[in-house]
Tab-separated table of C-alpha atoms in Angstrom:
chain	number	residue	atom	x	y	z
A	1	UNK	CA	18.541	-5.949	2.178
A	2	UNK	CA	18.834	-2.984	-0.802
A	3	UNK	CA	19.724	-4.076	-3.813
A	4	UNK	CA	22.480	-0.866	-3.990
A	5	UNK	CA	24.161	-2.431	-0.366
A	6	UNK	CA	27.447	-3.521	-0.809
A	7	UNK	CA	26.738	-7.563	0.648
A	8	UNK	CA	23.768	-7.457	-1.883
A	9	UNK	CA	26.345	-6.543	-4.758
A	10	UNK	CA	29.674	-8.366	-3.562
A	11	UNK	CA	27.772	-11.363	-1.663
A	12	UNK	CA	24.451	-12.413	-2.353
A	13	UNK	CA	24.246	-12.264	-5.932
A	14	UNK	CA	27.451	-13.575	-7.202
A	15	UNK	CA	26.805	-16.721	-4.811
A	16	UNK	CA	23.028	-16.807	-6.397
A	17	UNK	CA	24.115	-16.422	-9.902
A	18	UNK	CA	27.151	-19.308	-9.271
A	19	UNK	CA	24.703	-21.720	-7.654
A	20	UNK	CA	21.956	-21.025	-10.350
A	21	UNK	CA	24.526	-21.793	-13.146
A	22	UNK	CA	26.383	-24.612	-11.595
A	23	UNK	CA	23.215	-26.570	-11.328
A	24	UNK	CA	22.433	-28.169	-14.666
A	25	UNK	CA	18.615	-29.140	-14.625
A	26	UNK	CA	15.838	-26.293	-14.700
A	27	UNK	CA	14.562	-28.079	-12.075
A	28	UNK	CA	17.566	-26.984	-9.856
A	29	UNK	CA	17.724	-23.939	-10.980
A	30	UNK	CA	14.468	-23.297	-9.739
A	31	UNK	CA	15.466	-24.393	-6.461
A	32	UNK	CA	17.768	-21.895	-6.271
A	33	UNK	CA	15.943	-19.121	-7.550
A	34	UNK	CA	13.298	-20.087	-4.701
A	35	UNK	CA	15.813	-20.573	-1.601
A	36	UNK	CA	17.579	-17.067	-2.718
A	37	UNK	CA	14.219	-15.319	-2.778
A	38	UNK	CA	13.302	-16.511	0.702
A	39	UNK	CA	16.489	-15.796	1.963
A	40	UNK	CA	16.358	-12.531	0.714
A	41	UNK	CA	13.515	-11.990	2.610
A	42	UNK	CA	14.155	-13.384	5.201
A	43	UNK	CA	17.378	-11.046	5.444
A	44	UNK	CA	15.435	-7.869	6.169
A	45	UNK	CA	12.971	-9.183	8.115
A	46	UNK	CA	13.130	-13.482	8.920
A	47	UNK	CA	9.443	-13.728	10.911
A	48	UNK	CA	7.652	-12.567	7.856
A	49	UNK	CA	9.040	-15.477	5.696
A	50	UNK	CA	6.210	-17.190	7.178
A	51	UNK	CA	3.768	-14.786	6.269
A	52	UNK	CA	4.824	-15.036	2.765
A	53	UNK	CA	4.925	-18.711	2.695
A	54	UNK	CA	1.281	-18.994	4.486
A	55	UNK	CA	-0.292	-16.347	2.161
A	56	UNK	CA	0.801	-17.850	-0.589
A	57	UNK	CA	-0.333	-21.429	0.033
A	58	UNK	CA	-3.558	-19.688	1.173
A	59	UNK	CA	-3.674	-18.091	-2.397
A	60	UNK	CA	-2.508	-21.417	-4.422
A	61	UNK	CA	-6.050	-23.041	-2.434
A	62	UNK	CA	-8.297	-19.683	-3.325
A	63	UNK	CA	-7.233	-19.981	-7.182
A	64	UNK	CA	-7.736	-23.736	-7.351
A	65	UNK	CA	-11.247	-23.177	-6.489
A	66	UNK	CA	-11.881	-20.303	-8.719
A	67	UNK	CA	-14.306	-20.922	-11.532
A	68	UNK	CA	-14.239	-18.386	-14.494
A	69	UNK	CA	-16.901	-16.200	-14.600
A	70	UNK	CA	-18.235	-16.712	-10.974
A	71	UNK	CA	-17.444	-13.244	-9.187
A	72	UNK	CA	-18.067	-14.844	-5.820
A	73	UNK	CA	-15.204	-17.659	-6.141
A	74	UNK	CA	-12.957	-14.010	-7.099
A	75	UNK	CA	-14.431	-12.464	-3.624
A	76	UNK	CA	-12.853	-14.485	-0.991
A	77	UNK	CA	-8.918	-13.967	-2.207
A	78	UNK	CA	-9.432	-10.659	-3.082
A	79	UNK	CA	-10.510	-9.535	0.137
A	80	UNK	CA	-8.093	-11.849	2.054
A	81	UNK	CA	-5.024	-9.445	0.376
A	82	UNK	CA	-6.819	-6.374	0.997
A	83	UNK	CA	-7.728	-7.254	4.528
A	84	UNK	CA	-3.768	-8.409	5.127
A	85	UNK	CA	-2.580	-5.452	3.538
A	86	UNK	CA	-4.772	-3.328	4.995
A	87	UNK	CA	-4.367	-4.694	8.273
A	88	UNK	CA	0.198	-4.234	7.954
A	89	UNK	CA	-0.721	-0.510	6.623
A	90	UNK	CA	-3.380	0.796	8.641
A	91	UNK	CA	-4.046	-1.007	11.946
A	92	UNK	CA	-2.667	1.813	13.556
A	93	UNK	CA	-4.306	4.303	12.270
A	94	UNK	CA	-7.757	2.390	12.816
A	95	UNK	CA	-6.327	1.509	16.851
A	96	UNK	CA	-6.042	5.193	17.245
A	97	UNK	CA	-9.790	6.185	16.244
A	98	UNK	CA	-10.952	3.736	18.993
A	99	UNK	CA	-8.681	5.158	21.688
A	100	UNK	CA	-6.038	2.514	21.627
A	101	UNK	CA	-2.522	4.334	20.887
A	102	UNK	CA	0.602	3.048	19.911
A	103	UNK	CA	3.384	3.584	23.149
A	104	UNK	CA	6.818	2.194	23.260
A	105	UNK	CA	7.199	-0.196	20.121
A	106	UNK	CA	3.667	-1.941	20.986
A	107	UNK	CA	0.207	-1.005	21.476
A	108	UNK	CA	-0.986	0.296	24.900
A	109	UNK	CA	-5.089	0.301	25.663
A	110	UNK	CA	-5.402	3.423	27.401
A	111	UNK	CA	-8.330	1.926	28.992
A	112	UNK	CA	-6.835	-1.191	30.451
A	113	UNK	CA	-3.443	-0.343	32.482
A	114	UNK	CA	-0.808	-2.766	32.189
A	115	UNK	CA	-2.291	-4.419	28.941
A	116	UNK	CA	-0.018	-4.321	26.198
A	117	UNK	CA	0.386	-5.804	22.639
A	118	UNK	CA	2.679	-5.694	19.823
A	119	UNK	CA	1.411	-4.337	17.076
A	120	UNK	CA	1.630	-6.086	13.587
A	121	UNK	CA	2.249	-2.754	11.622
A	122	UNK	CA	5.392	-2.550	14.277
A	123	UNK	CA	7.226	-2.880	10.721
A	124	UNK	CA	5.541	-3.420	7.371
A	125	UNK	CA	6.870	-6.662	5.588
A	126	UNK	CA	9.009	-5.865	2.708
A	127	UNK	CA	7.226	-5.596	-0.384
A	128	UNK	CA	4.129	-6.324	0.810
A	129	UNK	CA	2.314	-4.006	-1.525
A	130	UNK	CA	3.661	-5.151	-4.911
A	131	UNK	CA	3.237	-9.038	-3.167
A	132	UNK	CA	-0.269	-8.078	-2.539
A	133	UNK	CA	-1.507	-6.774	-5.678
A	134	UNK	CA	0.661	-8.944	-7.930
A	135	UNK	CA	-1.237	-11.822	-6.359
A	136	UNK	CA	-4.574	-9.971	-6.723
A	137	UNK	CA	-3.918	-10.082	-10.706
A	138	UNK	CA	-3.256	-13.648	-10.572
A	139	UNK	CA	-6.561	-14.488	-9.038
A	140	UNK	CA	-7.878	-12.043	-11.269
A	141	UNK	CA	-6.501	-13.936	-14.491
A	142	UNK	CA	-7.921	-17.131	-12.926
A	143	UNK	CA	-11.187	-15.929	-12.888
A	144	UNK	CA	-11.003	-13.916	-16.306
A	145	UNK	CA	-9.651	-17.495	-17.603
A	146	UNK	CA	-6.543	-15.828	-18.751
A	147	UNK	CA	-4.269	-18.347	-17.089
A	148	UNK	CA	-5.535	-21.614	-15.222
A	149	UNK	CA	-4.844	-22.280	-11.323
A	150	UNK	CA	-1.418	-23.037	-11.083
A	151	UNK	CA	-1.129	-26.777	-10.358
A	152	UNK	CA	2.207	-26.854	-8.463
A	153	UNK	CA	2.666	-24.521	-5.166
A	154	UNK	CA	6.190	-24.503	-5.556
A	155	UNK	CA	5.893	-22.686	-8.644
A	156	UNK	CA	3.907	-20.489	-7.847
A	157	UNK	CA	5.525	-19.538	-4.834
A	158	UNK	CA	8.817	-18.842	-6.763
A	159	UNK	CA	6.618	-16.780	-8.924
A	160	UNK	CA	5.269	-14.674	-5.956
A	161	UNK	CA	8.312	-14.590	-3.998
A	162	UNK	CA	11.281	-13.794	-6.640
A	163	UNK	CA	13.548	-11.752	-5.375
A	164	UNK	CA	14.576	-9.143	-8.231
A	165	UNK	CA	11.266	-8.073	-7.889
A	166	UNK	CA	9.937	-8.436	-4.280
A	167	UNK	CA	10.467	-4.830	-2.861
A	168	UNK	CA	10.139	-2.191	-6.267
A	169	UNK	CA	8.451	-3.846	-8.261
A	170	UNK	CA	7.395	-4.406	-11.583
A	171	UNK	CA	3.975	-6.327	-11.399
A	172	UNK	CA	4.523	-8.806	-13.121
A	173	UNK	CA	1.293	-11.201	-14.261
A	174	UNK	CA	1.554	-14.494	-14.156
A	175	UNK	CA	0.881	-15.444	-18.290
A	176	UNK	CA	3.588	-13.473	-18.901
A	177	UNK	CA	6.256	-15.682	-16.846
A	178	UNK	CA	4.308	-19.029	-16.638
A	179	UNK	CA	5.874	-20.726	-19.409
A	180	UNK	CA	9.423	-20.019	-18.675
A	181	UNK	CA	8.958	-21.163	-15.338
A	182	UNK	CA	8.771	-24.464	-16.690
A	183	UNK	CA	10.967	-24.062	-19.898
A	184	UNK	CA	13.652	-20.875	-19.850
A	185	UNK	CA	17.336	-20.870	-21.828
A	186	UNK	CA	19.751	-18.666	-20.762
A	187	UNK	CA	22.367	-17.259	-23.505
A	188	UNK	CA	25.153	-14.636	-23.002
């Protein structure tokens, strides 16, 4: 879904904004942020909701065992996003060196007839980039001891996943939105 689409405009965010001030506790509010953001996503493209979700959890694990200052606990979720991004972006590219082409929406082995397989990169998740590094500098600020390991998944999920930001973008780091996660007022 675009941002500039008419259901975006006319639908989806008047409903968000109603539920988000209807609901009196912060608490509830963060619900609601959270449940818009992964129905955002999961209106352009629903199977990658669990990708989200499972990188995310797999990230929220990798930070909790970061220690500051010990570049080999930074290693492992570093190359984790890489290797996910890399693997959305350029799969095909890297299939095509080794003979293995992409034919009719899937991958075809030249070398074995009648063996086919979707490919992954079939259609990049949305905003897999900015998701990518944005979590990268959160691991990063873990192990520069900017910011401790976020002790609650949900919140860090809702800070991964929010949906003004999801497809363009800003990176946002995580000191710079942790607190209001937890403490936020919202005047005209």
């Amino acid at each position: 879904m675009e941002f500039s689409s008419l259901y975006f405009l006319y639908l989806f965010l008047p409903l968000t904004l109603l539920a988000y001030f209807l609901v009196p506790s912060l608490r509830l509010k963060n619900i609601v942020l959270l449940a818009a953001s992964l129905l955002f996503y999961a209106m352009g493209q629903p199977v990658y909701v669990l990708l989200l979700v499972g990188l995310s959890y797999a990230n929220f694990a990798m930070a909790r065992c970061i220690r500051p200052g010990k570049r080999n606990t930074l290693l492992l979720p570093v190359v984790v996003n890489l290797a996910v991004l890399g693997l959305f972006k350029y799969l095909d590219f890297f299939l095509g060196i080794f003979g293995i082409t992409v034919a009719d929406g899937g991958v075809m082995l030249a070398a074995l007839r009648g063996f086919a397989f979707r490919s992954p990169t079939s259609a990049l998740p949305l905003g897999l980039s900015f998701y990518a590094f944005q979590v990268i500098s959160y691991v990063a600020d873990v192990y520069r001891g900017k910011v401790k390991a976020e002790r609650s998944f949900f919140n860090l999920l809702l800070y991964l996943s929010m949906f003004p930001k999801m497809m363009q973008g800003p990176i946002v780091r995580y000191e710079q939105v942790a607190r209001q996660l937890m403490d936020r007022r919202t005047t005209p």
